[in-house]
Amino acid sequence: MNKPKIAVDLILNKIAESTEKVKVRAQKASEVLLSSLETDLAVTPHEIVYQEDRVSLKYYKPEKVKHKFPLLLVYALINRETMLDLQPGRSVVETFLKNGIEVYMVDWGYPTRKDQFVTIDDHVNGYMDNIVDFIRKKHDIPHVNLMGICMGGAFSVMYSALHPEKIKNLVTTVTPTNFDTDTGLLHIWMKNTQAFMMGESYGNMPGDLMNLGFLLLNPARLIIDKYVGFFENIDNKDFVENFVRMEKWIFDSPDIPAATFKQFIEDCYQKNLLIQSKMELGGKRVDLKNITMPLLNFYGKFDHLVPPEACELLTKHVGSKDTEDICLNTGHIGIYVSSKCQELFAPKVAAWLKERESDEKKAKPDPAKKKVLGKKKANINKTSGLVKNTLSKSSSNKKISAKTVK
């Protein structure tokens, strides 16, 4: 029996319809791309209140202060802190301000060749400690709230272990502390990276090279699918503006000081010293048992850079009796920019901090607060949706119902 033939005119009609749709879409796309696009990042008003070398401190003041202690945000050295203030309506900083929290955010700047010998110790016991003391002195308070993101979260863990008396509450987000995992290519690659050769070859670890490596972790999704999606939505102005903002952030990649990169790879990824409390900074052991302040630990279920296995052990190794783990149905960046983050992540942090504010009176400046800022300087001249909420150690914690972050 012969198969029925498809009429030629039917095929031609389909081609004509498709061609017309493409023409209409192309016209709309040209209008969008030639229009005035709003693609600026980090537009929330702030002022620079502290500067040391390449590092500066941004201060964001809410209309009405409702929290006793300000919150210091420490981002990673990789990419920029502008991710936390991506755009109005999708800004972690904006949500904190709406909740009455005074926000300080570290801007690590752009390292140059003179910074190649700056170590983790210089970042943690130098820049971070000076910034914390600046905030304590400005507000006449004994301690501050600290929130760290990714590598900045690891720095915050180190700082809290070395200076526990200066931290009121600690929040860590997508923070690697246990590097003994083969989940994800990044951990496998880093375990076999000869970090010292990077410094010898480049001076600092190039941010563009790091970016290329991240893209190659999942090239089908991060290179092909992403741009296919862009062209499929090129006639949607809101989509295009959001896409361009993300591209600006992704490719704004400062270099990493060579000495810091080398130490982080060798001590953390290859020796896994941090979670074992065997890491040393400035001649002192980073003992996680010294972290006795309340700890809130966020991570992403689908994070291909810092998988849950790299984050979830932290609360089991600290000395605090008030800890909480929250795993979100999202990836590495979705925690901060997804449509659900304003409903789940930042409001949860604000409420958690508020619950832990005590009625303590203002403390008088202690001797540590009177030290000269900058005393510990970075030595640059050296030659060498809630899917899981584990029970807190505190019996007062409640379980959180499962939600999904898209």
CSV table of C-alpha atoms in Angstrom, one decimal:
chain,number,residue,atom,x,y,z
A,1,MET,CA,0.0,0.0,0.0
A,2,ASN,CA,1.4,3.4,-1.0
A,3,LYS,CA,1.9,6.0,1.8
A,4,PRO,CA,-0.1,9.1,1.3
A,5,LYS,CA,1.9,12.0,-0.1
A,6,ILE,CA,2.1,15.3,1.7
A,7,ALA,CA,0.7,18.1,-0.4
A,8,VAL,CA,3.4,20.4,-1.7
A,9,ASP,CA,1.2,23.4,-1.0
A,10,LEU,CA,0.9,22.4,2.7
A,11,ILE,CA,4.7,22.3,3.0
A,12,LEU,CA,5.0,25.7,1.4
A,13,ASN,CA,2.3,27.2,3.7
A,14,LYS,CA,4.2,25.9,6.7
A,15,ILE,CA,7.5,27.5,5.4
A,16,ALA,CA,5.7,30.7,4.8
A,17,GLU,CA,4.2,30.8,8.3
A,18,SER,CA,7.6,30.0,9.9
A,19,THR,CA,9.3,32.7,7.8
A,20,GLU,CA,6.7,35.3,8.8
A,21,LYS,CA,7.2,34.4,12.5
A,22,VAL,CA,10.9,34.8,12.2
A,23,LYS,CA,10.5,38.2,10.5
A,24,VAL,CA,8.2,39.4,13.3
A,25,ARG,CA,10.6,38.1,16.0
A,26,ALA,CA,13.6,39.6,14.3
A,27,GLN,CA,11.9,43.0,14.1
A,28,LYS,CA,11.0,42.8,17.8
A,29,ALA,CA,14.5,41.7,18.7
A,30,SER,CA,16.0,44.6,16.8
A,31,GLU,CA,13.7,47.0,18.7
A,32,VAL,CA,14.8,45.5,22.0
A,33,LEU,CA,18.5,45.5,21.3
A,34,LEU,CA,18.5,49.0,19.9
A,35,SER,CA,16.4,50.3,22.8
A,36,SER,CA,17.7,51.8,26.1
A,37,LEU,CA,18.4,48.7,28.2
A,38,GLU,CA,18.7,48.9,32.0
A,39,THR,CA,21.7,46.6,32.7
A,40,ASP,CA,23.6,48.4,35.5
A,41,LEU,CA,24.5,46.2,38.5
A,42,ALA,CA,24.7,47.2,42.2
A,43,VAL,CA,22.5,50.3,42.0
A,44,THR,CA,21.5,50.3,45.7
A,45,PRO,CA,22.8,53.6,47.3
A,46,HIS,CA,25.9,53.2,49.4
A,47,GLU,CA,29.1,54.9,50.5
A,48,ILE,CA,32.7,53.8,50.8
A,49,VAL,CA,33.6,54.2,54.5
A,50,TYR,CA,37.0,52.3,54.7
A,51,GLN,CA,39.9,51.8,52.3
A,52,GLU,CA,43.1,49.8,52.6
A,53,ASP,CA,45.3,49.1,49.6
A,54,ARG,CA,43.0,47.6,46.9
A,55,VAL,CA,40.3,46.7,49.5
A,56,SER,CA,37.3,48.9,50.3
A,57,LEU,CA,34.2,48.7,52.5
A,58,LYS,CA,30.7,49.6,51.3
A,59,TYR,CA,28.1,50.8,53.8
A,60,TYR,CA,24.3,50.5,53.1
A,61,LYS,CA,22.0,52.2,55.6
A,62,PRO,CA,18.3,51.2,55.9
A,63,GLU,CA,15.6,53.8,56.2
A,64,LYS,CA,15.0,52.5,59.7
A,65,VAL,CA,17.5,50.5,61.7
A,66,LYS,CA,15.8,47.6,63.4
A,67,HIS,CA,18.8,45.4,64.3
A,68,LYS,CA,21.3,46.2,67.0
A,69,PHE,CA,24.3,44.7,65.2
A,70,PRO,CA,25.3,45.4,61.6
A,71,LEU,CA,26.0,42.6,59.1
A,72,LEU,CA,29.3,42.3,57.4
A,73,LEU,CA,29.2,40.5,54.0
A,74,VAL,CA,32.4,38.9,52.7
A,75,TYR,CA,32.3,37.7,49.1
A,76,ALA,CA,34.7,35.4,47.4
A,77,LEU,CA,37.9,36.6,45.7
A,78,ILE,CA,36.5,35.0,42.5
A,79,ASN,CA,34.1,37.3,40.6
A,80,ARG,CA,32.6,40.3,42.4
A,81,GLU,CA,30.3,41.1,45.3
A,82,THR,CA,27.9,42.8,43.0
A,83,MET,CA,26.1,39.5,42.7
A,84,LEU,CA,24.5,40.3,46.1
A,85,ASP,CA,23.0,43.5,44.6
A,86,LEU,CA,22.2,42.4,41.1
A,87,GLN,CA,19.2,44.6,40.4
A,88,PRO,CA,16.2,46.1,42.2
A,89,GLY,CA,13.9,43.3,43.2
A,90,ARG,CA,16.6,40.7,42.9
A,91,SER,CA,19.0,42.0,45.6
A,92,VAL,CA,20.1,40.3,48.8
A,93,VAL,CA,21.3,43.7,50.1
A,94,GLU,CA,18.0,45.3,49.3
A,95,THR,CA,16.1,42.7,51.3
A,96,PHE,CA,18.4,43.1,54.3
A,97,LEU,CA,17.8,46.9,54.2
A,98,LYS,CA,14.0,46.4,54.1
A,99,ASN,CA,14.4,44.3,57.2
A,100,GLY,CA,16.2,47.1,59.0
A,101,ILE,CA,19.7,45.7,58.9
A,102,GLU,CA,22.8,47.9,58.4
A,103,VAL,CA,24.9,46.2,55.8
A,104,TYR,CA,28.7,46.4,55.2
A,105,MET,CA,30.1,44.7,52.2
A,106,VAL,CA,33.8,44.0,51.4
A,107,ASP,CA,35.0,44.9,47.9
A,108,TRP,CA,38.2,43.0,47.3
A,109,GLY,CA,39.1,45.2,44.3
A,110,TYR,CA,41.3,44.1,41.5
A,111,PRO,CA,44.7,42.5,42.5
A,112,THR,CA,47.7,43.6,40.5
A,113,ARG,CA,51.2,42.0,40.3
A,114,LYS,CA,52.2,43.7,43.5
A,115,ASP,CA,49.5,41.7,45.3
A,116,GLN,CA,50.9,38.3,44.2
A,117,PHE,CA,52.5,37.6,47.6
A,118,VAL,CA,49.4,38.5,49.6
A,119,THR,CA,48.4,35.4,51.6
A,120,ILE,CA,45.2,34.1,53.2
A,121,ASP,CA,46.6,35.3,56.5
A,122,ASP,CA,46.8,38.8,55.0
A,123,HIS,CA,43.2,38.7,53.9
A,124,VAL,CA,41.8,37.2,57.2
A,125,ASN,CA,44.0,38.6,59.9
A,126,GLY,CA,44.8,41.7,58.0
A,127,TYR,CA,42.0,43.2,55.9
A,128,MET,CA,39.1,41.4,57.5
A,129,ASP,CA,40.3,42.0,61.1
A,130,ASN,CA,40.9,45.7,60.4
A,131,ILE,CA,37.4,46.0,58.8
A,132,VAL,CA,35.7,44.3,61.7
A,133,ASP,CA,37.5,46.6,64.2
A,134,PHE,CA,36.5,49.6,62.1
A,135,ILE,CA,32.8,48.6,62.3
A,136,ARG,CA,33.1,47.8,66.0
A,137,LYS,CA,34.6,51.1,66.8
A,138,LYS,CA,32.2,53.1,64.6
A,139,HIS,CA,29.1,51.5,66.2
A,140,ASP,CA,30.6,51.1,69.7
A,141,ILE,CA,29.8,47.4,69.9
A,142,PRO,CA,31.8,44.4,71.0
A,143,HIS,CA,31.0,42.2,68.0
A,144,VAL,CA,29.4,42.1,64.5
A,145,ASN,CA,27.3,39.7,62.5
A,146,LEU,CA,29.3,38.0,59.7
A,147,MET,CA,28.1,36.4,56.5
A,148,GLY,CA,30.5,34.8,54.1
A,149,ILE,CA,29.9,33.6,50.5
A,150,CYS,CA,31.8,30.7,48.9
A,151,MET,CA,35.5,31.3,49.3
A,152,GLY,CA,34.6,34.4,51.4
A,153,GLY,CA,32.6,32.0,53.6
A,154,ALA,CA,35.8,29.9,54.1
A,155,PHE,CA,37.6,33.1,55.1
A,156,SER,CA,34.8,33.9,57.5
A,157,VAL,CA,35.0,30.5,59.1
A,158,MET,CA,38.7,31.0,59.5
A,159,TYR,CA,38.2,34.5,61.0
A,160,SER,CA,35.5,33.3,63.4
A,161,ALA,CA,37.7,30.5,64.7
A,162,LEU,CA,40.6,32.9,65.2
A,163,HIS,CA,38.6,35.9,66.6
A,164,PRO,CA,35.4,34.4,68.1
A,165,GLU,CA,35.0,37.3,70.6
A,166,LYS,CA,34.4,39.7,67.7
A,167,ILE,CA,31.6,37.8,65.9
A,168,LYS,CA,28.0,37.8,67.3
A,169,ASN,CA,26.5,35.4,64.7
A,170,LEU,CA,28.0,33.6,61.7
A,171,VAL,CA,26.1,32.9,58.4
A,172,THR,CA,27.8,30.8,55.7
A,173,THR,CA,26.4,30.3,52.2
A,174,VAL,CA,27.7,27.8,49.6
A,175,THR,CA,30.9,27.7,51.7
A,176,PRO,CA,33.4,24.9,51.1
A,177,THR,CA,35.0,23.5,54.3
A,178,ASN,CA,35.2,19.8,53.6
A,179,PHE,CA,37.3,19.2,50.4
A,180,ASP,CA,37.5,15.5,50.7
A,181,THR,CA,34.9,14.8,48.0
A,182,ASP,CA,35.0,13.8,44.4
A,183,THR,CA,31.5,15.2,43.7
A,184,GLY,CA,32.0,17.7,40.8
A,185,LEU,CA,34.9,18.1,38.4
A,186,LEU,CA,36.2,21.2,40.3
A,187,HIS,CA,37.3,19.2,43.3
A,188,ILE,CA,38.9,16.6,41.1
A,189,TRP,CA,40.7,19.2,39.1
A,190,MET,CA,41.9,21.2,42.1
A,191,LYS,CA,43.3,18.1,43.8
A,192,ASN,CA,45.6,17.6,40.8
A,193,THR,CA,46.5,21.3,40.2
A,194,GLN,CA,50.1,22.4,40.7
A,195,ALA,CA,49.2,25.7,42.1
A,196,PHE,CA,52.8,27.0,42.4
A,197,MET,CA,53.2,26.8,38.7
A,198,MET,CA,50.3,29.2,38.2
A,199,GLY,CA,52.1,31.8,40.2
A,200,GLU,CA,55.4,31.2,38.4
A,201,SER,CA,53.6,31.5,35.0
A,202,TYR,CA,51.2,34.3,35.6
A,203,GLY,CA,52.1,36.1,38.8
A,204,ASN,CA,48.5,36.0,39.9
A,205,MET,CA,45.9,33.4,39.0
A,206,PRO,CA,44.0,35.1,36.0
A,207,GLY,CA,40.3,35.6,36.6
A,208,ASP,CA,39.6,34.9,32.9
A,209,LEU,CA,41.3,31.5,33.2
A,210,MET,CA,39.3,30.7,36.2
A,211,ASN,CA,36.1,31.6,34.3
A,212,LEU,CA,37.0,29.4,31.4
A,213,GLY,CA,37.5,26.5,33.9
A,214,PHE,CA,34.1,27.1,35.4
A,215,LEU,CA,32.5,27.1,32.0
A,216,LEU,CA,34.2,23.8,31.1
A,217,LEU,CA,32.7,22.1,34.2
A,218,ASN,CA,29.4,22.0,32.3
A,219,PRO,CA,29.9,23.3,28.8
A,220,ALA,CA,26.6,22.0,27.3
A,221,ARG,CA,24.6,24.0,29.8
A,222,LEU,CA,26.9,27.0,30.5
A,223,ILE,CA,28.0,27.7,26.9
A,224,ILE,CA,25.5,26.1,24.5
A,225,ASP,CA,22.1,26.0,26.3
A,226,LYS,CA,22.6,29.5,27.8
A,227,TYR,CA,23.1,31.3,24.4
A,228,VAL,CA,20.4,29.2,22.7
A,229,GLY,CA,18.0,30.4,25.4
A,230,PHE,CA,19.1,34.0,24.8
A,231,PHE,CA,18.3,33.8,21.1
A,232,GLU,CA,15.0,32.2,21.9
A,233,ASN,CA,14.1,35.1,24.2
A,234,ILE,CA,15.8,37.9,22.3
A,235,ASP,CA,12.5,39.7,21.7
A,236,ASN,CA,11.8,39.8,25.5
A,237,LYS,CA,13.3,43.0,27.0
A,238,ASP,CA,13.2,41.9,30.6
A,239,PHE,CA,14.9,38.6,29.7
A,240,VAL,CA,17.6,40.4,27.7
A,241,GLU,CA,18.3,42.9,30.5
A,242,ASN,CA,18.6,40.1,33.1
A,243,PHE,CA,20.8,38.1,30.7
A,244,VAL,CA,23.2,41.1,30.1
A,245,ARG,CA,23.4,41.8,33.8
A,246,MET,CA,24.5,38.2,34.5
A,247,GLU,CA,27.0,38.3,31.7
A,248,LYS,CA,28.5,41.5,33.0
A,249,TRP,CA,28.9,39.8,36.4
A,250,ILE,CA,30.3,36.5,35.1
A,251,PHE,CA,33.0,38.2,33.0
A,252,ASP,CA,34.0,40.7,35.7
A,253,SER,CA,36.6,38.4,37.1
A,254,PRO,CA,39.5,39.9,39.2
A,255,ASP,CA,42.7,37.9,39.4
A,256,ILE,CA,43.5,36.0,42.6
A,257,PRO,CA,46.8,36.8,44.4
A,258,ALA,CA,49.2,33.9,43.6
A,259,ALA,CA,50.1,33.2,47.3
A,260,THR,CA,46.5,33.1,48.3
A,261,PHE,CA,45.5,30.8,45.4
A,262,LYS,CA,48.4,28.5,46.1
A,263,GLN,CA,47.7,28.2,49.8
A,264,PHE,CA,43.9,27.7,49.3
A,265,ILE,CA,44.5,24.9,46.8
A,266,GLU,CA,47.2,23.1,48.8
A,267,ASP,CA,45.9,23.5,52.3
A,268,CYS,CA,42.2,23.2,51.5
A,269,TYR,CA,41.6,21.2,48.3
A,270,GLN,CA,44.6,18.9,48.5
A,271,LYS,CA,45.2,18.5,52.3
A,272,ASN,CA,41.7,19.2,53.6
A,273,LEU,CA,43.1,21.0,56.6
A,274,LEU,CA,40.3,23.3,57.4
A,275,ILE,CA,37.6,20.9,58.4
A,276,GLN,CA,40.2,18.9,60.4
A,277,SER,CA,41.1,22.1,62.4
A,278,LYS,CA,44.7,21.6,61.2
A,279,MET,CA,45.1,24.8,59.1
A,280,GLU,CA,47.4,27.5,60.4
A,281,LEU,CA,47.2,31.3,59.7
A,282,GLY,CA,49.7,33.7,61.3
A,283,GLY,CA,51.2,30.9,63.3
A,284,LYS,CA,47.9,30.0,64.9
A,285,ARG,CA,45.8,26.9,64.4
A,286,VAL,CA,42.4,27.5,62.9
A,287,ASP,CA,40.4,25.4,65.5
A,288,LEU,CA,36.8,25.1,64.4
A,289,LYS,CA,35.8,24.3,68.0
A,290,ASN,CA,36.4,28.0,68.8
A,291,ILE,CA,33.4,28.8,66.7
A,292,THR,CA,30.9,28.9,69.6
A,293,MET,CA,28.6,31.6,68.2
A,294,PRO,CA,25.3,30.7,66.5
A,295,LEU,CA,25.9,29.3,63.0
A,296,LEU,CA,23.5,29.3,60.0
A,297,ASN,CA,24.8,27.2,57.1
A,298,PHE,CA,23.2,27.5,53.6
A,299,TYR,CA,24.1,25.4,50.5
A,300,GLY,CA,22.6,24.4,47.2
A,301,LYS,CA,21.4,20.9,46.3
A,302,PHE,CA,22.4,21.3,42.7
A,303,ASP,CA,25.6,23.3,43.2
A,304,HIS,CA,28.2,22.0,40.7
A,305,LEU,CA,31.0,24.2,42.2
A,306,VAL,CA,30.5,23.6,45.9
A,307,PRO,CA,28.4,20.5,46.3
A,308,PRO,CA,26.5,19.7,49.5
A,309,GLU,CA,29.2,17.3,50.6
A,310,ALA,CA,31.6,20.1,50.8
A,311,CYS,CA,29.4,22.2,53.0
A,312,GLU,CA,27.3,20.1,55.3
A,313,LEU,CA,30.0,18.8,57.7
A,314,LEU,CA,30.8,22.3,59.1
A,315,THR,CA,28.1,22.4,61.7
A,316,LYS,CA,29.2,19.0,63.0
A,317,HIS,CA,32.8,20.3,63.6
A,318,VAL,CA,32.2,23.6,65.3
A,319,GLY,CA,31.9,24.3,69.1
A,320,SER,CA,28.5,26.0,68.8
A,321,LYS,CA,25.4,24.5,70.3
A,322,ASP,CA,23.2,26.6,68.1
A,323,THR,CA,23.6,25.5,64.5
A,324,GLU,CA,21.3,25.0,61.5
A,325,ASP,CA,21.8,23.6,58.0
A,326,ILE,CA,19.6,24.6,55.1
A,327,CYS,CA,19.8,23.0,51.7
A,328,LEU,CA,18.1,24.8,48.9
A,329,ASN,CA,16.8,23.3,45.6
A,330,THR,CA,19.1,25.5,43.5
A,331,GLY,CA,22.7,25.9,42.3
A,332,HIS,CA,25.6,28.0,43.3
A,333,ILE,CA,24.2,31.4,42.3
A,334,GLY,CA,20.5,30.7,42.4
A,335,ILE,CA,20.5,31.2,46.2
A,336,TYR,CA,21.0,35.0,45.6
A,337,VAL,CA,19.3,35.7,42.3
A,338,SER,CA,16.5,33.2,41.8
A,339,SER,CA,12.9,34.4,42.0
A,340,LYS,CA,12.5,32.6,45.3
A,341,CYS,CA,15.5,34.0,47.1
A,342,GLN,CA,13.7,37.1,48.3
A,343,GLU,CA,11.1,34.8,49.9
A,344,LEU,CA,13.4,32.2,51.4
A,345,PHE,CA,17.1,33.1,51.7
A,346,ALA,CA,17.5,36.7,52.8
A,347,PRO,CA,14.3,36.9,54.9
A,348,LYS,CA,15.4,33.7,56.7
A,349,VAL,CA,18.8,35.2,57.5
A,350,ALA,CA,17.2,38.5,58.8
A,351,ALA,CA,14.7,36.6,61.0
A,352,TRP,CA,17.4,34.3,62.3
A,353,LEU,CA,19.7,37.2,63.2
A,354,LYS,CA,16.8,39.0,64.9
A,355,GLU,CA,15.9,36.0,67.0
A,356,ARG,CA,19.5,35.9,68.3
A,357,GLU,CA,19.8,39.5,69.3
A,358,SER,CA,20.2,39.7,73.1
A,359,ASP,CA,19.3,42.5,75.4
A,360,GLU,CA,22.9,43.2,76.3
A,361,LYS,CA,23.8,46.8,76.9
A,362,LYS,CA,26.3,48.6,74.8
A,363,ALA,CA,29.7,47.4,75.7
A,364,LYS,CA,32.5,49.9,76.4
A,365,PRO,CA,35.4,49.7,73.9
A,366,ASP,CA,37.7,46.9,74.9
A,367,PRO,CA,41.5,47.0,74.5
A,368,ALA,CA,41.3,45.1,71.2
A,369,LYS,CA,39.1,47.8,69.8
A,370,LYS,CA,41.6,50.5,70.6
A,371,LYS,CA,44.3,49.0,68.5
A,372,VAL,CA,45.5,51.2,65.6
A,373,LEU,CA,43.7,50.2,62.4
A,374,GLY,CA,46.1,48.9,59.8
A,375,LYS,CA,48.5,47.5,62.4
A,376,LYS,CA,48.2,44.1,60.7
A,377,LYS,CA,48.8,45.1,57.1
A,378,ALA,CA,48.8,42.8,54.1
A,379,ASN,CA,52.4,42.1,53.4
A,380,ILE,CA,52.7,42.7,49.7
A,381,ASN,CA,56.4,42.9,49.7
A,382,LYS,CA,57.2,39.3,50.6
A,383,THR,CA,59.5,37.3,48.5
A,384,SER,CA,57.8,34.2,48.9
A,385,GLY,CA,13.4,26.2,48.5
A,386,LEU,CA,14.2,24.4,51.5
A,387,VAL,CA,14.6,20.7,50.9
A,388,LYS,CA,16.5,19.9,54.0
A,389,ASN,CA,16.8,21.5,57.4
A,390,THR,CA,18.9,19.3,59.7
A,391,LEU,CA,18.1,19.5,63.4
A,392,SER,CA,20.1,22.1,65.2
A,393,LYS,CA,22.2,21.3,68.2
A,394,SER,CA,19.9,23.7,70.0
A,395,SER,CA,16.6,22.0,71.1
A,396,SER,CA,14.7,25.2,70.2
A,397,ASN,CA,15.1,24.8,66.5
A,398,LYS,CA,12.1,23.8,64.4
A,399,LYS,CA,12.0,21.9,61.1
A,400,ILE,CA,11.3,23.9,58.0
A,401,SER,CA,8.8,22.6,55.4
A,402,ALA,CA,10.1,21.7,52.0
A,403,LYS,CA,10.0,24.3,49.3
A,404,THR,CA,11.6,24.6,45.9
A,405,VAL,CA,13.8,27.3,44.6
A,406,LYS,CA,13.5,27.7,40.8
